[in-house]
Amino acid sequence: MLASRFAPKREDKFAFGIWGLQNRGRDPFGDQTRQETPALKCIQGLAERNAFGFEFHDNDIIPFGSSAAQRDAILTDLKKCMGDWGIKATMATTNTFYHPVFKDGAFTSTDPAIRLYATQKVLNCLDIAAELGTGVFVFWGGREGVEVDASKCPIEASKWFRESLNFLCEFVRAKKYAIKFSIEPKPNEPRGDLFLPTVGSVLAFIETLQYPEMCGINPETAHIKIAGLNPYHEFAQALDAGKLLDVHLNGQKPLRFDQDLTFGSDDLKEAFFTTKLLQDHKYQGTIGFDCHPYRTESDPWDFVDRNMRNYNIMKEKVAQFNTNKEIQGLLGEIHGANKDLVGLIAQYSPQTLDKLRNMQFNLEALAGRKLRYEYLDQLLTELLLGVL
Ligand code: GCO
Ligand code: MN
């Protein structure tokens, strides 16, 4: 039996992308292995399991090509379901990758009509987000990239994307929607190369926009590991910049196709440090999971439960780590060297410059310091394995 103390509570603020729950188990080599769980069933099931919210693409809830009347009827049902079950729509996004019109990009298509169509599709989805009270609006550029570099210049592609984003920011301001934009980086898949592959590239791009304060990032564990990078560090960079609007937690073996595994199912230390980062730095957003049940599953519910449990288990491990006397003692030693020098160059002045120039360093003593990292890592390993 699984221990009940890790069962999720509303105040844990967990949310799931419903597209992961709707997933029918198709892959490039095989057909669907289960029935699609309808959107309202996904949302109800999440609420029953104490998730705080759900995330959605326009077409996860409103089928492509629906009429205005169909849209309104669907939204009425959805709002009723949200009210009845007390669940929030925490993140909205536009599907600008599935329809063949987007085969060579949406905002970065070489055809201005396609760029305008994508921008219009986002406008419509922003109206839905506002109606549902959603505060974070994501841009995941699934088709914004190339296989053939001869086909378009990345600088021009950035210009096109910037133009749409600036226009959409103006729209949100004009409508007084309480919505922020969040760009989700990914290095590749489904395109050979995607534009804006990492947290750093998104941060730099945001600064070129007209309203950088309206835009942030939602990094995803899997996307970072597809690039062979460290999710703890990437999430930290977004948080440090004050730009972490949402997170997409999941699991992924490094440098492979996009696996979208359950959070904590593949790399416990990484899940621990991601959790530690969000807990220690009092991240205020929702804890979003963007992943898919194994193709072998018949329904999404064991998968939903264990993503949330794994986060809560890691939360307990983080608390143990932060209060473990031996670990904290060791960290105290590691960070305790030459404390009197801290802040010496915090403020530039001719006097501090002079001080720095004249300082004498005993390199042999500095280089000789003992760093018991093997032992520290073993303490963490034993803590995670439950034997410390
Ligand atoms: C992926 C992405 C997507 C996006 C989502 C939001 O599979 O690479 O994670 O799932 O997060 O589509 O637009
Ligand atoms: Mn994602």
Coordinates of N, CA and C in Angstrom, one line a residue, residues 95-246:
N95 N -2.9 25.8 -29.8 CA -2.3 24.7 -30.6 C -2.0 25.3 -32.0
T96 N -0.7 25.6 -32.1 CA -0.2 26.1 -33.4 C 0.8 25.2 -34.0
F97 N 0.5 23.9 -33.8 CA 1.4 22.9 -34.4 C 0.7 21.7 -35.0
Y98 N -0.5 21.4 -34.8 CA -1.1 20.2 -35.2 C -1.6 20.3 -36.7
H99 N -2.3 21.3 -37.0 CA -2.9 21.4 -38.3 C -1.8 21.6 -39.4
P100 N -2.0 20.9 -40.6 CA -1.0 21.0 -41.6 C -0.6 22.4 -42.0
V101 N -1.5 23.4 -41.8 CA -1.1 24.8 -42.2 C 0.1 25.3 -41.4
F102 N 0.4 24.6 -40.3 CA 1.6 25.0 -39.5 C 2.8 24.2 -39.8
K103 N 2.8 23.5 -40.9 CA 3.9 22.5 -41.1 C 5.3 23.2 -41.2
D104 N 5.3 24.4 -41.6 CA 6.6 25.1 -41.6 C 6.6 26.3 -40.6
G105 N 5.9 26.2 -39.5 CA 5.9 27.2 -38.5 C 4.6 28.0 -38.5
A106 N 4.4 28.6 -37.4 CA 3.2 29.4 -37.2 C 3.6 30.9 -37.2
F107 N 4.2 31.4 -36.1 CA 4.7 32.8 -36.1 C 6.0 32.9 -36.9
T108 N 6.6 31.8 -37.3 CA 7.9 31.9 -38.0 C 7.7 31.3 -39.4
S109 N 6.4 31.1 -39.8 CA 6.2 30.7 -41.2 C 6.7 31.7 -42.2
T110 N 7.2 31.3 -43.3 CA 7.7 32.3 -44.3 C 6.5 33.0 -45.0
D111 N 5.3 32.4 -44.8 CA 4.1 33.0 -45.4 C 3.4 34.0 -44.4
P112 N 3.3 35.3 -44.7 CA 2.7 36.2 -43.7 C 1.3 35.9 -43.4
A113 N 0.5 35.3 -44.3 CA -0.9 34.9 -44.1 C -0.9 33.9 -42.9
I114 N 0.0 32.9 -42.9 CA 0.0 31.9 -41.9 C 0.4 32.5 -40.5
R115 N 1.3 33.5 -40.6 CA 1.7 34.2 -39.4 C 0.5 34.9 -38.8
L116 N -0.3 35.5 -39.7 CA -1.4 36.3 -39.2 C -2.5 35.3 -38.7
Y117 N -2.7 34.2 -39.4 CA -3.7 33.2 -38.9 C -3.3 32.7 -37.5
A118 N -2.0 32.4 -37.3 CA -1.6 32.0 -36.0 C -1.9 33.1 -34.9
T119 N -1.6 34.3 -35.3 CA -1.8 35.4 -34.3 C -3.3 35.5 -34.0
Q120 N -4.1 35.4 -35.1 CA -5.6 35.4 -34.8 C -6.0 34.3 -33.9
K121 N -5.5 33.1 -34.2 CA -5.8 31.9 -33.3 C -5.5 32.2 -31.9
V122 N -4.4 32.8 -31.6 CA -4.0 33.2 -30.3 C -5.0 34.2 -29.7
L123 N -5.3 35.2 -30.5 CA -6.3 36.2 -30.0 C -7.6 35.5 -29.5
N124 N -8.1 34.6 -30.3 CA -9.3 33.9 -29.9 C -9.1 33.0 -28.6
C125 N -7.9 32.5 -28.5 CA -7.6 31.6 -27.3 C -7.4 32.5 -26.1
L126 N -6.9 33.7 -26.3 CA -6.7 34.7 -25.2 C -8.1 35.1 -24.6
D127 N -9.1 35.2 -25.5 CA -10.5 35.5 -25.0 C -11.0 34.4 -24.1
I128 N -10.7 33.2 -24.6 CA -11.1 32.0 -23.8 C -10.4 32.0 -22.4
A129 N -9.1 32.2 -22.4 CA -8.3 32.2 -21.2 C -8.9 33.3 -20.2
A130 N -9.2 34.5 -20.8 CA -9.7 35.5 -19.9 C -11.1 35.1 -19.3
E131 N -11.9 34.5 -20.2 CA -13.2 34.1 -19.7 C -13.1 33.0 -18.6
L132 N -12.1 32.2 -18.6 CA -11.9 31.1 -17.6 C -11.1 31.6 -16.4
G133 N -10.6 32.8 -16.5 CA -9.8 33.3 -15.4 C -8.4 32.8 -15.3
T134 N -7.8 32.5 -16.5 CA -6.5 31.9 -16.6 C -5.4 33.0 -16.6
G135 N -4.4 32.9 -15.8 CA -3.4 34.0 -15.7 C -2.2 33.8 -16.5
V136 N -1.9 32.6 -16.9 CA -0.6 32.3 -17.6 C -1.0 31.8 -19.0
F137 N -0.4 32.4 -20.0 CA -0.7 32.0 -21.4 C 0.6 31.6 -22.1
V138 N 0.7 30.3 -22.5 CA 2.0 29.8 -22.9 C 2.1 29.8 -24.5
F139 N 3.4 30.0 -24.9 CA 3.8 29.9 -26.3 C 4.8 28.8 -26.3
W140 N 4.4 27.6 -26.9 CA 5.4 26.6 -27.1 C 5.5 26.4 -28.6
G141 N 6.7 26.7 -29.1 CA 6.9 26.8 -30.6 C 7.2 25.5 -31.2
G142 N 6.2 24.6 -31.1 CA 6.5 23.2 -31.6 C 6.9 23.1 -33.1
R143 N 6.3 24.1 -33.9 CA 6.7 24.1 -35.3 C 7.6 25.2 -35.7
E144 N 8.0 26.0 -34.7 CA 8.8 27.2 -35.0 C 10.3 26.7 -35.1
G145 N 10.7 26.3 -36.3 CA 12.0 25.8 -36.4 C 12.3 25.4 -37.9
V146 N 13.3 24.6 -38.1 CA 13.7 24.2 -39.4 C 14.3 22.8 -39.5
E147 N 14.2 22.2 -40.6 CA 15.1 21.1 -40.9 C 16.2 21.6 -41.9
V148 N 15.8 22.6 -42.7 CA 16.7 23.1 -43.8 C 17.1 24.6 -43.4
D149 N 18.3 24.8 -43.0 CA 18.8 26.1 -42.7 C 18.7 27.1 -43.8
A150 N 18.8 26.5 -45.1 CA 18.8 27.4 -46.2 C 17.4 28.1 -46.4
S151 N 16.4 27.5 -45.7 CA 15.0 28.0 -45.9 C 14.7 29.3 -45.3
K152 N 15.3 29.6 -44.1 CA 15.0 30.9 -43.5 C 16.1 31.3 -42.5
C153 N 16.2 32.6 -42.3 CA 17.2 33.1 -41.4 C 16.6 33.2 -40.0
P154 N 17.4 32.7 -39.0 CA 16.8 32.7 -37.6 C 16.6 34.2 -37.1
I155 N 17.3 35.1 -37.6 CA 17.1 36.5 -37.2 C 15.8 37.0 -37.7
E156 N 15.5 36.7 -38.9 CA 14.2 37.1 -39.5 C 13.1 36.4 -38.8
A157 N 13.3 35.1 -38.5 CA 12.2 34.3 -37.7 C 12.0 35.0 -36.4
S158 N 13.0 35.4 -35.7 CA 12.8 36.1 -34.4 C 12.0 37.4 -34.6
K159 N 12.3 38.1 -35.7 CA 11.6 39.3 -36.0 C 10.1 39.1 -36.1
W160 N 9.8 38.0 -36.9 CA 8.4 37.7 -37.1 C 7.7 37.3 -35.8
F161 N 8.3 36.5 -35.0 CA 7.7 36.1 -33.7 C 7.6 37.3 -32.8
R162 N 8.6 38.2 -32.8 CA 8.5 39.4 -31.9 C 7.4 40.3 -32.3
E163 N 7.2 40.4 -33.7 CA 6.1 41.3 -34.1 C 4.7 40.8 -33.6
S164 N 4.5 39.4 -33.7 CA 3.2 38.9 -33.2 C 3.1 39.0 -31.7
L165 N 4.2 38.8 -31.0 CA 4.1 38.9 -29.5 C 3.8 40.3 -29.1
N166 N 4.5 41.3 -29.7 CA 4.2 42.7 -29.4 C 2.8 43.0 -29.6
F167 N 2.3 42.6 -30.8 CA 0.9 42.9 -31.1 C -0.1 42.2 -30.0
L168 N 0.2 41.0 -29.7 CA -0.6 40.3 -28.7 C -0.5 40.9 -27.3
C169 N 0.6 41.4 -26.9 CA 0.8 42.1 -25.7 C -0.1 43.4 -25.7
E170 N -0.1 44.1 -26.8 CA -0.9 45.3 -26.9 C -2.4 44.9 -26.8
F171 N -2.8 43.8 -27.4 CA -4.2 43.3 -27.3 C -4.6 43.0 -25.8
V172 N -3.7 42.3 -25.1 CA -4.0 42.0 -23.7 C -4.1 43.3 -22.9
R173 N -3.2 44.2 -23.2 CA -3.3 45.5 -22.4 C -4.6 46.3 -22.8
A174 N -4.9 46.3 -24.0 CA -6.1 47.0 -24.5 C -7.4 46.4 -23.8
K175 N -7.4 45.1 -23.7 CA -8.5 44.4 -23.2 C -8.5 44.3 -21.6
K176 N -7.4 44.8 -21.1 CA -7.2 44.7 -19.6 C -7.3 43.3 -19.1
Y177 N -6.8 42.3 -19.8 CA -6.8 41.0 -19.3 C -5.7 40.8 -18.3
A178 N -5.9 40.1 -17.3 CA -4.9 39.8 -16.3 C -4.1 38.6 -16.7
I179 N -3.4 38.7 -17.8 CA -2.7 37.5 -18.4 C -1.2 37.9 -18.6
K180 N -0.4 36.9 -18.3 CA 1.0 37.1 -18.7 C 1.4 36.0 -19.7
F181 N 2.3 36.3 -20.5 CA 2.8 35.4 -21.5 C 4.0 34.6 -21.0
S182 N 4.0 33.3 -21.4 CA 5.1 32.5 -20.9 C 5.6 31.7 -22.1
I183 N 6.9 31.8 -22.4 CA 7.5 31.1 -23.5 C 8.2 29.8 -23.0
E184 N 7.9 28.7 -23.7 CA 8.4 27.4 -23.3 C 9.5 27.0 -24.3
P185 N 10.7 27.0 -23.8 CA 11.8 26.5 -24.7 C 11.9 25.0 -24.9
K186 N 12.4 24.7 -26.1 CA 12.6 23.3 -26.4 C 13.7 23.2 -27.6
P187 N 14.6 22.3 -27.5 CA 15.7 22.4 -28.5 C 15.4 21.8 -29.8
N188 N 14.5 20.8 -29.8 CA 14.1 20.1 -31.1 C 12.9 19.2 -30.8
E189 N 12.4 18.7 -31.9 CA 11.2 17.8 -31.8 C 9.9 18.6 -31.6
P190 N 9.0 18.7 -32.5 CA 9.0 17.9 -33.8 C 9.9 18.5 -34.9
R191 N 10.4 19.7 -34.8 CA 11.3 20.1 -35.9 C 12.7 19.7 -35.6
G192 N 13.5 19.6 -36.7 CA 14.9 19.3 -36.5 C 15.6 20.2 -35.5
D193 N 15.4 21.5 -35.7 CA 15.9 22.5 -34.7 C 14.8 23.4 -34.4
L194 N 14.5 23.7 -33.2 CA 13.5 24.7 -32.8 C 14.2 26.0 -32.4
F195 N 13.6 27.1 -32.7 CA 14.1 28.4 -32.3 C 13.8 28.5 -30.8
L196 N 14.6 29.3 -30.1 CA 14.5 29.5 -28.6 C 14.6 28.2 -27.9
P197 N 15.8 27.5 -28.0 CA 16.0 26.2 -27.4 C 16.2 26.1 -25.9
T198 N 16.6 27.1 -25.2 CA 16.9 27.0 -23.8 C 16.3 28.2 -23.0
V199 N 16.4 28.1 -21.7 CA 16.0 29.2 -20.8 C 16.7 30.4 -21.1
G200 N 18.1 30.3 -21.3 CA 18.9 31.5 -21.5 C 18.5 32.2 -22.8
S201 N 18.2 31.4 -23.9 CA 17.8 32.1 -25.1 C 16.5 32.8 -25.0
V202 N 15.5 32.2 -24.3 CA 14.2 32.8 -24.1 C 14.4 34.1 -23.2
L203 N 15.2 34.1 -22.2 CA 15.4 35.3 -21.4 C 16.0 36.4 -22.2
A204 N 16.9 36.1 -23.1 CA 17.5 37.1 -23.9 C 16.5 37.7 -24.9
F205 N 15.7 36.8 -25.4 CA 14.7 37.2 -26.4 C 13.6 38.1 -25.8
I206 N 13.2 37.8 -24.6 CA 12.2 38.6 -23.9 C 12.6 40.0 -23.8
E207 N 13.9 40.2 -23.5 CA 14.4 41.6 -23.4 C 14.3 42.4 -24.7
T208 N 14.1 41.7 -25.8 CA 14.0 42.5 -27.1 C 12.5 42.8 -27.4
L209 N 11.6 42.4 -26.5 CA 10.2 42.7 -26.7 C 9.8 44.0 -26.2
Q210 N 8.6 44.5 -26.7 CA 8.1 45.8 -26.3 C 7.7 45.9 -24.8
Y211 N 7.2 44.7 -24.3 CA 6.7 44.7 -22.9 C 7.3 43.5 -22.2
P212 N 8.6 43.6 -22.0 CA 9.3 42.4 -21.4 C 8.7 42.0 -20.0
E213 N 8.1 43.0 -19.3 CA 7.5 42.7 -18.0 C 6.3 41.9 -18.1
M214 N 5.7 41.7 -19.3 CA 4.5 40.9 -19.5 C 4.9 39.5 -19.9
C215 N 6.1 39.2 -20.0 CA 6.6 37.9 -20.5 C 7.5 37.2 -19.6
G216 N 7.3 35.9 -19.4 CA 8.2 35.0 -18.6 C 8.4 33.7 -19.3
I217 N 8.8 32.7 -18.5 CA 9.2 31.4 -19.1 C 8.5 30.3 -18.3
N218 N 8.2 29.2 -19.0 CA 7.9 27.9 -18.3 C 8.8 26.8 -18.9
P219 N 9.9 26.6 -18.2 CA 10.8 25.5 -18.6 C 10.2 24.2 -18.3
E220 N 10.6 23.2 -19.1 CA 10.2 21.8 -18.9 C 11.4 20.9 -18.8
T221 N 11.3 20.0 -17.7 CA 12.4 19.1 -17.4 C 12.8 18.3 -18.7
A222 N 11.9 17.7 -19.4 CA 12.2 16.9 -20.5 C 12.9 17.7 -21.6
H223 N 12.5 18.9 -21.9 CA 13.1 19.7 -23.0 C 14.5 20.0 -22.6
I224 N 14.8 20.2 -21.3 CA 16.2 20.6 -20.9 C 17.1 19.3 -21.0
K225 N 16.5 18.2 -20.7 CA 17.3 17.0 -20.8 C 17.5 16.5 -22.2
I226 N 16.6 16.8 -23.1 CA 16.8 16.5 -24.5 C 18.0 17.2 -25.0
A227 N 18.3 18.4 -24.4 CA 19.4 19.2 -24.8 C 20.7 18.7 -24.0
G228 N 20.5 17.8 -23.1 CA 21.6 17.3 -22.3 C 22.0 18.3 -21.2
L229 N 21.1 19.2 -20.8 CA 21.4 20.2 -19.8 C 20.8 19.8 -18.5
N230 N 21.1 20.6 -17.5 CA 20.7 20.3 -16.1 C 19.4 21.1 -15.7
P231 N 18.3 20.4 -15.5 CA 17.0 21.1 -15.2 C 17.1 22.0 -14.0
Y232 N 17.8 21.5 -12.9 CA 17.9 22.3 -11.7 C 18.5 23.7 -12.1
H233 N 19.6 23.7 -12.9 CA 20.2 24.9 -13.2 C 19.4 25.8 -14.1
E234 N 18.7 25.1 -15.1 CA 17.8 25.9 -16.0 C 16.6 26.5 -15.3
F235 N 16.0 25.8 -14.5 CA 14.8 26.3 -13.7 C 15.3 27.5 -12.8
A236 N 16.5 27.3 -12.2 CA 17.1 28.3 -11.3 C 17.4 29.6 -12.1
Q237 N 17.8 29.5 -13.3 CA 18.1 30.7 -14.0 C 16.8 31.5 -14.3
A238 N 15.8 30.8 -14.6 CA 14.5 31.5 -14.8 C 14.0 32.1 -13.5
L239 N 14.1 31.4 -12.4 CA 13.7 31.9 -11.1 C 14.5 33.1 -10.7
D240 N 15.8 33.0 -10.9 CA 16.7 34.1 -10.5 C 16.4 35.4 -11.3
A241 N 15.9 35.2 -12.5 CA 15.5 36.4 -13.4 C 14.1 36.9 -13.1
G242 N 13.5 36.2 -12.1 CA 12.1 36.7 -11.8 C 11.1 36.3 -12.9
K243 N 11.4 35.3 -13.7 CA 10.6 35.0 -14.9 C 10.0 33.7 -14.9
L244 N 10.0 33.0 -13.7 CA 9.5 31.6 -13.7 C 8.0 31.7 -13.5
L245 N 7.2 31.7 -14.5 CA 5.7 31.9 -14.4 C 5.0 30.6 -14.2
D246 N 5.6 29.5 -14.7 CA 4.9 28.2 -14.6 C 6.0 27.2 -14.8

